[in-house]
Structure formats: structure tokens, C-alpha cells
């Protein structure tokens, strides 16, 4: 085979593996009320996004499953960087993220987690890169944003145990989310209803804060929004939004 033809074939195979040609520009939730509020109709793919729960374990668990549901709807492996491995794989699986797709990077410290995230973001064939940290600097967020833009891979900083009343820090993240557990809908039979979350968009570049009461992820990672559920703007006096 001619040398040029071999090179062209290799480039085509690399593009297929890395999904360069098929990577979407945004990651829609599939819920019109949420997607219409986000510039681009969903989460920007090649960008940094920030997710937090609270100091309450139930809220942190809700934020974890919210994040798993987003990644479940994407193709490819997920790099999940953390200080130590404490994810509950069956819960991720129930949200549609099969454990076989998740590669854990046990970094041991926030600094190493951020370094691992930046290195992982160099590989364009990933569904997404997650990094669990307690705090990180504006400079670190800018580096992650630039790395995500270069590869087209969505990056998610998961701020574990982040207090709701803590002052907002500056960040280069395109969106900042706060997920907390909410009471399930009462049923007419003795049973447990589908989990519900208060999903607060605390910050979005080019948009306004908002909040929704949603039903938790199903087996395909999709959240639900009923017409009977609350949908209202986030009050400015209830939370501070980073500029």
C-alpha cells in the first residue's frame, strides 16, 4: 500500500477512536426546561463544569449520582480522579454508568487530583474527566478549562463536602451546580418513590442562575421534570453568585 494511503488510513482510525468527528458541542439533559435555560441547549462539551452537594452525606450522594447520570449518556471511558476510592459502583450502575467504563485514579491529595485531571484531559477519546476536590484555585480552574477546550472532553470538578453557606470562589468553570436531596413524592401504596433533587444552577456563563426540583436519574442517566414540580429563578438574596 502506498505510504500516503497508509498515513490517511491511520489518521481515519485515530479520528474514529477519539470520536473527533462525532463529538457533540453540548450535552443536553433532555429536559426542555433545563436545556432551554443553558446557552447552547445543554452543558458545553469542551469545558469545565463544577458540581457540589453539601456537608450532608445525602446531598453529596445525590450530587454523585447527578454527575454519573450526565456521564452515562456519553460514549467512551470515564476518568474519575479522587483522593481515595470510595465510590459505590452499584449506585453508579443504577444511574446508567456501568463500572466497567470508569477508570479510577487514586491521587491522594487535591493537588494531585488536579494534576491528574489536566493530564487525563489531553486524551480526546474520553467521555469525561471528573476530579473530586475540597477546594481549588482560580488558576487551577483556568488550566482545566483550557485543557478541556483543547481536547473537547468535558471536565467536572466535584467539590466534595462543600458547605452551602460557604462564600463562592472565583472560577473559570462555565457552569456551577449545587445538588441537594429533596423529599420523594408521596405514593398511595407503601413504597419508596423515585428520588428527587433540588438542582440549583448557581452560575452559568452567558446566563442567569436558576433552580429546578427534579426526579433523580433513571437507568439511562436521565432526570425527569414534572409540570407539578417547582421551577423558579434562584433568588439573589438566597445565594451569592460568582462573577
Coordinates of N, CA and C in Angstrom, one line a residue:
X1 N 0.8 -1.2 0.0 CA 0.0 0.0 0.0 C 0.9 1.2 0.0
X2 N 0.5 2.3 -0.8 CA 1.2 3.5 -0.8 C 1.4 4.2 0.5
X3 N 2.5 4.8 0.8 CA 2.8 5.4 2.1 C 1.7 6.4 2.5
X4 N 1.3 7.3 1.5 CA 0.3 8.3 1.8 C -1.0 7.7 2.2
X5 N -1.4 6.6 1.5 CA -2.6 5.9 1.8 C -2.6 5.3 3.2
X6 N -1.5 4.8 3.6 CA -1.3 4.2 5.0 C -1.5 5.3 6.0
X7 N -0.9 6.4 5.8 CA -1.0 7.6 6.7 C -2.4 8.0 6.8
X8 N -3.1 8.1 5.7 CA -4.5 8.6 5.7 C -5.4 7.6 6.5
X9 N -5.1 6.3 6.3 CA -5.9 5.3 7.0 C -5.7 5.3 8.5
X10 N -4.5 5.5 8.9 CA -4.2 5.6 10.3 C -4.8 6.9 10.9
X11 N -4.8 8.0 10.2 CA -5.5 9.2 10.7 C -7.0 9.0 10.9
X12 N -7.6 8.2 9.9 CA -9.0 8.0 10.0 C -9.3 7.1 11.2
X13 N -8.5 6.1 11.4 CA -8.7 5.2 12.6 C -8.6 6.0 13.9
X14 N -7.6 6.8 14.0 CA -7.4 7.6 15.2 C -8.6 8.5 15.4
X15 N -9.0 9.2 14.3 CA -10.2 10.0 14.5 C -11.4 9.3 15.0
X16 N -11.6 8.0 14.5 CA -12.7 7.2 14.9 C -12.6 6.9 16.4
X17 N -11.4 6.5 16.8 CA -11.2 6.1 18.2 C -11.4 7.3 19.1
X18 N -11.0 8.5 18.7 CA -11.1 9.7 19.6 C -12.4 10.3 19.4
X19 N -13.2 9.9 18.4 CA -14.6 10.4 18.2 C -14.5 11.9 17.9
X20 N -13.5 12.3 17.2 CA -13.4 13.8 16.9 C -14.5 14.2 16.0
X21 N -14.9 13.4 15.0 CA -15.9 13.8 14.1 C -17.3 13.7 14.6
X22 N -17.5 12.9 15.7 CA -18.9 12.8 16.2 C -19.1 13.4 17.5
X23 N -18.1 14.0 18.1 CA -18.2 14.6 19.4 C -19.2 15.8 19.3
X24 N -20.2 15.8 20.2 CA -21.2 16.9 20.2 C -20.7 18.1 20.9
X25 N -21.3 19.3 20.5 CA -20.9 20.5 21.1 C -21.5 20.8 22.4
X26 N -22.6 20.1 22.7 CA -23.2 20.3 24.0 C -23.8 19.0 24.5
X27 N -24.1 18.9 25.8 CA -24.6 17.7 26.4 C -26.0 18.0 27.0
X28 N -27.0 17.8 26.2 CA -28.4 18.2 26.7 C -28.8 17.2 27.8
X29 N -29.6 17.7 28.7 CA -30.3 16.9 29.8 C -31.5 16.1 29.2
X30 N -32.0 16.6 28.1 CA -33.3 16.0 27.6 C -34.5 16.5 28.3
X31 N -34.4 17.6 29.1 CA -35.5 18.2 29.8 C -35.5 19.7 29.3
X32 N -36.6 20.0 28.6 CA -36.7 21.3 27.9 C -36.5 22.5 28.9
X33 N -37.1 22.4 30.0 CA -37.0 23.5 31.0 C -35.5 23.8 31.4
X34 N -34.7 22.7 31.4 CA -33.3 22.9 31.8 C -32.5 23.3 30.6
X35 N -32.6 22.6 29.5 CA -31.8 22.8 28.3 C -32.0 24.2 27.7
X36 N -33.3 24.7 27.7 CA -33.6 26.0 27.2 C -32.9 27.1 28.0
X37 N -32.6 26.8 29.3 CA -32.0 27.8 30.1 C -30.5 27.9 30.0
X38 N -29.9 26.9 29.3 CA -28.5 26.8 29.2 C -28.1 27.3 27.8
X39 N -27.1 28.2 27.7 CA -26.6 28.6 26.4 C -26.1 27.4 25.6
X40 N -26.6 27.2 24.4 CA -26.1 26.1 23.6 C -27.0 24.9 23.8
X41 N -28.1 25.0 24.6 CA -29.0 23.9 24.8 C -28.5 22.7 25.6
X42 N -27.5 22.9 26.5 CA -27.0 21.9 27.3 C -25.7 22.3 27.9
X43 N -25.0 21.3 28.5 CA -23.7 21.5 29.0 C -22.7 21.6 27.9
X44 N -21.8 22.6 27.8 CA -20.8 22.7 26.8 C -19.8 21.5 26.9
X45 N -19.6 20.8 25.8 CA -18.7 19.6 25.9 C -17.3 19.9 26.3
X46 N -16.6 20.8 25.5 CA -15.2 21.1 25.8 C -15.1 22.2 26.8
X47 N -15.5 21.9 28.0 CA -15.5 23.0 29.0 C -15.4 22.4 30.4
X48 N -15.2 23.2 31.4 CA -15.1 22.8 32.8 C -16.4 23.2 33.4
X49 N -17.0 22.2 34.2 CA -18.2 22.4 34.9 C -17.9 22.0 36.4
X50 N -18.6 22.7 37.3 CA -18.4 22.4 38.7 C -19.7 21.9 39.4
X51 N -19.6 20.9 40.2 CA -20.7 20.3 40.8 C -20.4 20.1 42.3
X52 N -21.4 20.4 43.1 CA -21.3 20.3 44.6 C -22.5 19.8 45.2
X53 N -22.4 19.1 46.4 CA -23.5 18.7 47.2 C -23.6 19.6 48.4
X54 N -23.3 19.0 49.5 CA -23.1 19.8 50.8 C -22.4 18.9 51.8
X55 N -22.3 19.4 53.0 CA -21.6 18.6 54.0 C -22.5 17.4 54.4
X56 N -23.7 17.4 54.1 CA -24.6 16.3 54.4 C -24.3 15.2 53.4
X57 N -24.2 13.9 53.9 CA -23.8 12.8 53.1 C -24.9 12.5 52.0
X58 N -26.2 12.7 52.3 CA -27.3 12.5 51.4 C -27.1 13.4 50.2
X59 N -26.7 14.7 50.4 CA -26.6 15.6 49.4 C -25.4 15.3 48.5
X60 N -24.3 14.9 49.1 CA -23.1 14.5 48.4 C -23.4 13.3 47.5
X61 N -24.2 12.4 48.0 CA -24.5 11.2 47.2 C -25.4 11.6 46.1
X62 N -26.3 12.5 46.3 CA -27.2 13.0 45.2 C -26.4 13.6 44.1
X63 N -25.4 14.5 44.5 CA -24.5 15.1 43.5 C -23.7 14.1 42.7
X64 N -23.3 13.0 43.4 CA -22.5 12.0 42.7 C -23.4 11.3 41.6
X65 N -24.6 11.0 42.0 CA -25.5 10.3 41.0 C -25.9 11.3 39.9
X66 N -26.1 12.5 40.2 CA -26.4 13.5 39.2 C -25.2 13.6 38.1
X67 N -24.0 13.6 38.6 CA -22.8 13.6 37.8 C -22.7 12.3 37.0
X68 N -23.0 11.2 37.7 CA -22.9 9.9 37.0 C -23.9 9.8 35.8
X69 N -25.1 10.4 36.1 CA -26.1 10.4 35.0 C -25.7 11.1 33.8
X70 N -25.0 12.3 34.0 CA -24.5 13.0 32.8 C -23.5 12.2 32.0
X71 N -22.6 11.5 32.7 CA -21.6 10.7 32.0 C -22.2 9.5 31.4
X72 N -23.2 9.0 32.0 CA -23.8 7.7 31.5 C -24.4 8.0 30.1
X73 N -24.8 9.2 29.7 CA -25.3 9.5 28.4 C -24.3 9.8 27.4
X74 N -23.0 9.6 27.7 CA -21.9 9.9 26.8 C -21.2 8.5 26.5
X75 N -20.6 8.5 25.4 CA -19.8 7.3 25.0 C -18.4 7.4 25.3
X76 N -17.8 6.3 25.7 CA -16.4 6.2 26.0 C -16.1 6.1 27.5
X77 N -14.8 5.9 27.8 CA -14.4 5.7 29.2 C -14.5 7.0 30.0
X78 N -14.6 6.8 31.3 CA -14.7 8.0 32.2 C -13.5 7.9 33.2
X79 N -12.7 8.9 33.3 CA -11.6 9.0 34.2 C -12.1 9.8 35.4
X80 N -12.1 9.1 36.6 CA -12.6 9.7 37.8 C -11.4 9.8 38.8
X81 N -11.0 11.0 39.0 CA -9.8 11.2 39.8 C -10.2 11.6 41.2
X82 N -9.7 11.0 42.3 CA -10.1 11.2 43.6 C -8.9 10.9 44.6
X83 N -9.1 11.4 45.8 CA -8.0 11.2 46.8 C -7.9 9.7 47.2
X84 N -9.1 9.1 47.4 CA -9.1 7.7 47.7 C -10.4 7.2 47.1
X85 N -10.4 5.9 46.8 CA -11.6 5.3 46.1 C -12.7 4.9 47.1
X86 N -13.8 5.7 47.0 CA -14.9 5.4 47.9 C -16.2 5.5 47.1
X87 N -16.2 5.4 45.8 CA -17.4 5.4 45.0 C -18.1 4.1 45.2
X88 N -19.5 4.1 45.3 CA -20.3 2.9 45.4 C -20.7 2.5 44.0
X89 N -20.0 1.6 43.4 CA -20.2 1.2 42.0 C -21.7 0.8 41.6
X90 N -22.4 0.0 42.5 CA -23.8 -0.3 42.2 C -24.7 0.9 42.0
X91 N -24.5 2.0 42.8 CA -25.3 3.2 42.7 C -25.0 3.9 41.3
X92 N -23.7 3.9 40.9 CA -23.4 4.5 39.6 C -24.1 3.7 38.5
X93 N -24.1 2.4 38.6 CA -24.7 1.5 37.6 C -26.2 1.7 37.5
X94 N -26.9 2.0 38.7 CA -28.3 2.2 38.6 C -28.6 3.5 37.9
X95 N -27.6 4.4 37.8 CA -27.8 5.7 37.1 C -27.3 5.6 35.7
X96 N -27.0 4.4 35.2 CA -26.6 4.1 33.8 C -25.2 4.1 33.6
X97 N -24.3 4.4 34.6 CA -22.9 4.4 34.4 C -22.3 3.1 34.8
X98 N -22.0 2.2 33.9 CA -21.5 0.9 34.2 C -20.1 1.0 34.8
X99 N -19.8 0.2 35.9 CA -18.5 0.3 36.5 C -17.3 0.0 35.5
X100 N -17.6 -0.8 34.5 CA -16.5 -1.2 33.6 C -16.0 0.1 32.8
X101 N -16.9 1.1 32.7 CA -16.5 2.3 32.0 C -15.7 3.3 32.8
X102 N -15.6 3.1 34.1 CA -15.0 4.0 35.0 C -13.6 3.6 35.3
X103 N -12.6 4.5 35.1 CA -11.2 4.2 35.5 C -10.9 5.2 36.6
X104 N -10.6 4.6 37.8 CA -10.3 5.4 39.0 C -8.8 5.7 39.0
X105 N -8.6 7.0 39.4 CA -7.3 7.5 39.6 C -7.2 7.9 41.0
X106 N -6.5 7.1 41.9 CA -6.4 7.5 43.3 C -5.2 8.3 43.5
X107 N -5.4 9.6 43.6 CA -4.3 10.6 43.6 C -3.8 10.9 45.0
X108 N -4.6 10.8 46.0 CA -4.1 11.0 47.4 C -4.2 12.4 48.0
X109 N -4.4 13.4 47.1 CA -4.5 14.8 47.6 C -5.2 15.7 46.5
X110 N -5.7 16.8 46.9 CA -6.3 17.7 46.0 C -5.4 18.2 44.9
X111 N -4.1 18.5 45.2 CA -3.1 18.9 44.3 C -2.9 17.8 43.2
X112 N -2.8 16.6 43.6 CA -2.5 15.5 42.7 C -3.8 15.2 41.9
X113 N -4.9 15.4 42.4 CA -6.2 15.2 41.7 C -6.2 16.2 40.5
X114 N -5.9 17.4 40.8 CA -5.9 18.4 39.7 C -4.9 18.2 38.6
X115 N -3.7 17.7 39.1 CA -2.7 17.3 38.1 C -3.1 16.2 37.2
X116 N -3.7 15.2 37.9 CA -4.2 14.0 37.1 C -5.3 14.4 36.1
X117 N -6.2 15.3 36.6 CA -7.3 15.8 35.7 C -6.7 16.4 34.4
X118 N -5.7 17.3 34.6 CA -5.2 18.0 33.5 C -4.5 17.0 32.5
X119 N -3.8 16.0 33.1 CA -3.2 15.0 32.2 C -4.2 14.2 31.5
X120 N -5.3 13.8 32.1 CA -6.3 13.0 31.5 C -7.0 13.8 30.4
X121 N -7.2 15.1 30.6 CA -7.9 15.9 29.6 C -7.1 16.0 28.3
X122 N -5.9 15.5 28.2 CA -5.1 15.6 27.0 C -5.6 14.5 26.0
X123 N -6.4 13.6 26.4 CA -6.8 12.4 25.6 C -8.3 12.7 25.1
X124 N -8.4 12.9 23.9 CA -9.7 13.3 23.3 C -10.8 12.2 23.2
X125 N -10.4 10.9 23.4 CA -11.3 9.8 23.3 C -12.1 9.5 24.5
X126 N -12.1 10.4 25.5 CA -12.8 10.1 26.8 C -14.2 10.7 26.8
X127 N -15.1 10.0 27.5 CA -16.5 10.6 27.7 C -16.4 11.8 28.6
X128 N -15.5 11.8 29.6 CA -15.4 12.9 30.5 C -14.4 12.6 31.6
X129 N -13.9 13.7 32.2 CA -13.0 13.6 33.3 C -13.5 14.2 34.6
X130 N -13.5 13.5 35.7 CA -14.0 14.0 36.9 C -12.9 14.1 37.9
X131 N -12.9 15.2 38.7 CA -11.9 15.3 39.8 C -12.6 15.7 41.1
X132 N -12.4 15.0 42.1 CA -13.0 15.3 43.4 C -12.0 16.1 44.3
X133 N -12.4 17.3 44.7 CA -11.5 18.1 45.5 C -12.4 18.8 46.5
X134 N -11.8 19.3 47.6 CA -12.5 20.1 48.5 C -12.4 21.6 48.2
X135 N -11.2 22.0 47.7 CA -11.0 23.4 47.2 C -10.0 23.4 46.0
X136 N -10.2 24.4 45.2 CA -9.2 24.6 44.2 C -9.1 26.1 43.8
X137 N -8.0 26.5 43.2 CA -7.8 27.9 43.0 C -8.4 28.3 41.6
X138 N -8.5 29.6 41.4 CA -9.0 30.2 40.1 C -8.0 29.8 39.0
X139 N -6.7 29.8 39.4 CA -5.7 29.5 38.4 C -5.8 28.0 37.9
X140 N -6.1 27.1 38.9 CA -6.3 25.7 38.6 C -7.5 25.5 37.7
X141 N -8.5 26.3 38.0 CA -9.8 26.2 37.1 C -9.5 26.6 35.7
X142 N -8.7 27.7 35.5 CA -8.4 28.2 34.2 C -7.6 27.1 33.4
X143 N -6.6 26.5 34.1 CA -5.8 25.4 33.4 C -6.7 24.3 33.0
X144 N -7.7 23.9 33.8 CA -8.6 22.8 33.4 C -9.5 23.2 32.3
X145 N -10.0 24.5 32.3 CA -10.8 25.0 31.2 C -10.1 24.9 29.9
X146 N -8.8 25.4 29.9 CA -8.1 25.4 28.7 C -7.8 24.0 28.2
X147 N -7.5 23.1 29.1 CA -7.3 21.7 28.7 C -8.6 21.0 28.1
X148 N -9.7 21.3 28.7 CA -11.0 20.8 28.2 C -11.3 21.4 26.8
X149 N -11.0 22.7 26.6 CA -11.2 23.3 25.3 C -10.4 22.7 24.2
X150 N -9.1 22.3 24.6 CA -8.2 21.8 23.6 C -8.6 20.4 23.1
X151 N -9.1 19.6 24.1 CA -9.4 18.2 23.7 C -10.9 18.0 23.4
X152 N -11.8 18.9 23.8 CA -13.2 18.7 23.5 C -13.8 17.8 24.6
X153 N -13.1 17.4 25.6 CA -13.6 16.5 26.6 C -14.2 17.3 27.8
X154 N -15.4 17.0 28.2 CA -16.0 17.7 29.3 C -15.2 17.4 30.6
X155 N -15.0 18.4 31.4 CA -14.3 18.2 32.7 C -15.3 18.6 33.8
X156 N -15.3 17.9 34.9 CA -16.1 18.1 36.0 C -15.3 18.1 37.3
X157 N -15.3 19.3 38.0 CA -14.8 19.3 39.3 C -15.9 19.1 40.3
X158 N -15.8 18.0 41.1 CA -16.8 17.7 42.1 C -16.2 18.1 43.5
X159 N -16.8 19.1 44.0 CA -16.4 19.7 45.3 C -17.1 18.9 46.4
X160 N -16.4 17.9 47.0 CA -17.0 17.1 48.0 C -17.1 17.8 49.3
X161 N -18.3 17.6 50.0 CA -18.5 18.2 51.3 C -18.5 19.7 51.3
X162 N -18.8 20.4 50.2 CA -18.8 21.8 50.1 C -20.0 22.4 50.9
X163 N -19.8 23.2 51.9 CA -20.9 23.8 52.7 C -21.7 24.8 51.8
X164 N -23.0 24.7 52.0 CA -23.9 25.6 51.3 C -23.7 27.1 51.6
X165 N -23.4 27.3 52.9 CA -23.2 28.7 53.3 C -21.8 29.3 53.1
X166 N -20.9 28.5 52.5 CA -19.6 28.9 52.2 C -19.6 30.0 51.1
X167 N -18.7 31.0 51.2 CA -18.6 32.0 50.2 C -18.2 31.4 48.9
X168 N -18.8 31.9 47.8 CA -18.4 31.4 46.5 C -17.0 31.9 46.0
X169 N -16.3 31.0 45.4 CA -14.9 31.3 45.0 C -14.9 31.6 43.5
X170 N -14.0 32.4 43.0 CA -13.9 32.7 41.6 C -13.5 31.4 40.9
X171 N -14.0 31.2 39.7 CA -13.7 30.0 38.9 C -13.9 30.3 37.4
X172 N -13.2 29.5 36.6 CA -13.3 29.6 35.2 C -14.3 28.7 34.6
X173 N -15.0 27.9 35.5 CA -16.0 26.9 35.1 C -17.1 27.6 34.4
X174 N -17.6 27.0 33.3 CA -18.7 27.5 32.5 C -20.0 27.5 33.3
X175 N -20.2 26.4 34.1 CA -21.4 26.2 34.9 C -21.0 25.8 36.3
X176 N -21.8 26.2 37.3 CA -21.6 25.7 38.7 C -22.9 25.2 39.2
X177 N -23.0 24.0 39.7 CA -24.2 23.3 40.1 C -24.2 23.0 41.6
X178 N -25.3 23.1 42.3 CA -25.5 22.6 43.6 C -26.6 21.6 43.7
X179 N -26.4 20.4 44.1 CA -27.4 19.3 44.1 C -27.7 18.9 45.5
X180 N -28.9 19.0 46.0 CA -29.3 18.5 47.3 C -30.5 17.6 47.3
X181 N -30.6 16.7 48.2 CA -31.7 15.8 48.2 C -33.0 16.5 48.6
X182 N -34.1 16.0 48.1 CA -35.4 16.5 48.4 C -36.3 15.4 48.7
X183 N -37.4 15.6 49.4 CA -38.4 14.5 49.7 C -39.0 13.9 48.4
X184 N -39.1 12.6 48.4 CA -39.7 11.9 47.3 C -41.2 12.2 47.3
X185 N -41.8 12.0 46.1 CA -43.3 12.2 46.0 C -44.0 11.1 46.8
X186 N -45.0 11.5 47.5 CA -45.8 10.6 48.3 C -46.6 9.7 47.4
X187 N -46.6 8.4 47.7 CA -47.3 7.4 46.9 C -48.5 6.9 47.7
X188 N -49.5 6.3 46.9 CA -50.7 5.8 47.5 C -50.5 4.4 48.1
X189 N -49.3 3.8 47.9 CA -49.0 2.5 48.4 C -47.8 2.5 49.3
X190 N -47.6 1.5 50.2 CA -46.4 1.5 51.0 C -45.2 1.2 50.1
X191 N -44.5 2.2 49.7 CA -43.3 2.0 48.8 C -42.5 3.3 48.8
X192 N -41.3 3.2 48.2 CA -40.5 4.4 48.1 C -40.6 5.0 46.7
X193 N -40.8 6.3 46.7 CA -40.9 7.0 45.4 C -39.5 7.2 44.8
X194 N -39.5 7.7 43.5 CA -38.3 8.0 42.9 C -37.6 9.1 43.6
X195 N -36.3 9.0 43.8 CA -35.5 10.1 44.5 C -35.8 11.5 43.7
X196 N -35.8 12.5 44.5 CA -35.9 13.9 43.9 C -34.7 14.7 44.5
X197 N -34.3 15.7 43.6 CA -33.2 16.6 44.0 C -33.6 18.0 43.7
X198 N -33.1 18.9 44.5 CA -33.1 20.3 44.3 C -31.8 20.6 43.5
X199 N -32.0 21.0 42.2 CA -30.9 21.2 41.3 C -30.8 22.7 41.1
X200 N -29.7 23.3 41.6 CA -29.5 24.8 41.6 C -28.4 25.1 40.6
X201 N -28.6 25.8 39.6 CA -27.6 26.4 38.7 C -27.1 27.7 39.3
X202 N -26.0 27.6 40.1 CA -25.6 28.8 40.8 C -24.9 29.8 39.9
X203 N -24.3 29.3 38.8 CA -23.6 30.2 37.9 C -23.5 29.6 36.5
X204 N -23.7 30.4 35.5 CA -23.6 29.9 34.1 C -23.1 31.1 33.3
X205 N -22.1 30.8 32.5 CA -21.6 31.9 31.6 C -22.6 32.2 30.5
X206 N -22.9 33.5 30.5 CA -23.9 33.9 29.4 C -25.3 33.7 29.8
X207 N -25.6 33.4 31.1 CA -27.0 33.1 31.5 C -27.2 33.5 32.9
X208 N -28.4 33.2 33.5 CA -28.8 33.5 34.8 C -28.9 32.3 35.7
X209 N -28.7 32.5 37.0 CA -28.9 31.4 37.9 C -30.4 30.9 37.9
X210 N -30.6 29.7 38.2 CA -32.0 29.1 38.2 C -32.0 27.9 39.1
X211 N -33.1 27.4 39.4 CA -33.2 26.1 40.1 C -34.5 25.3 39.7
X212 N -34.4 24.0 39.8 CA -35.4 23.1 39.5 C -35.5 22.0 40.5
X213 N -36.7 21.5 40.7 CA -36.9 20.3 41.5 C -37.1 19.1 40.5
X214 N -36.2 18.2 40.5 CA -36.2 17.1 39.5 C -36.3 15.7 40.2
X215 N -36.8 14.8 39.3 CA -36.7 13.4 39.7 C -35.3 12.9 39.4
X216 N -34.8 12.1 40.3 CA -33.4 11.5 40.1 C -33.2 10.7 38.9
X217 N -32.0 10.4 38.6 CA -31.7 9.7 37.3 C -32.3 8.3 37.3
X218 N -32.8 7.9 36.1 CA -33.2 6.6 35.8 C -32.1 5.7 35.4
X219 N -32.4 4.5 34.8 CA -31.3 3.6 34.5 C -30.5 4.0 33.2
X220 N -31.0 5.1 32.5 CA -30.3 5.6 31.4 C -29.6 7.0 31.7
X221 N -29.6 7.3 33.0 CA -29.0 8.6 33.4 C -29.8 9.8 33.2
X222 N -31.1 9.7 32.9 CA -31.9 10.8 32.6 C -32.7 11.3 33.8
X223 N -32.7 12.6 34.1 CA -33.5 13.2 35.1 C -34.9 13.5 34.5
X224 N -35.9 13.7 35.4 CA -37.3 14.0 35.0 C -37.7 15.2 35.6
X225 N -38.6 16.0 34.9 CA -39.2 17.2 35.5 C -40.6 17.2 35.2
X226 N -41.5 17.1 36.2 CA -42.9 17.1 36.1 C -43.4 18.5 36.1
X227 N -44.6 18.7 35.5 CA -45.2 20.0 35.5 C -45.6 20.4 36.9
X228 N -45.8 19.4 37.8 CA -46.2 19.7 39.2 C -45.0 20.1 40.0
X229 N -43.8 20.0 39.5 CA -42.7 20.3 40.3 C -42.3 21.8 40.2
X230 N -41.6 22.2 41.2 CA -41.2 23.6 41.3 C -40.2 24.0 40.3
X231 N -40.4 25.2 39.6 CA -39.4 25.7 38.7 C -39.4 27.2 38.8
X232 N -38.4 27.7 39.5 CA -38.4 29.1 39.8 C -36.9 29.6 39.7
X233 N -36.8 31.0 39.4 CA -35.4 31.5 39.4 C -34.8 31.5 40.8
X234 N -33.5 31.4 40.8 CA -32.8 31.4 42.1 C -32.8 32.8 42.6
X235 N -33.2 33.0 43.9 CA -33.3 34.3 44.4 C -31.9 34.9 44.7
X236 N -31.7 36.1 44.4 CA -30.4 36.7 44.6 C -30.0 36.8 46.0
X237 N -31.0 36.9 46.9 CA -30.7 37.1 48.3 C -30.5 35.7 49.0
X238 N -30.8 34.6 48.3 CA -30.6 33.3 48.9 C -29.2 32.8 48.7
X239 N -28.5 33.2 47.7 CA -27.1 32.7 47.5 C -26.3 33.8 46.8
X240 N -25.0 33.7 46.9 CA -24.1 34.6 46.2 C -23.6 33.9 45.0
X241 N -23.6 34.6 43.8 CA -23.2 34.0 42.6 C -21.8 34.6 42.2
X242 N -20.9 33.8 41.9 CA -19.6 34.2 41.5 C -19.6 35.0 40.2
X243 N -18.9 36.1 40.1 CA -18.9 36.9 38.8 C -18.1 36.1 37.8

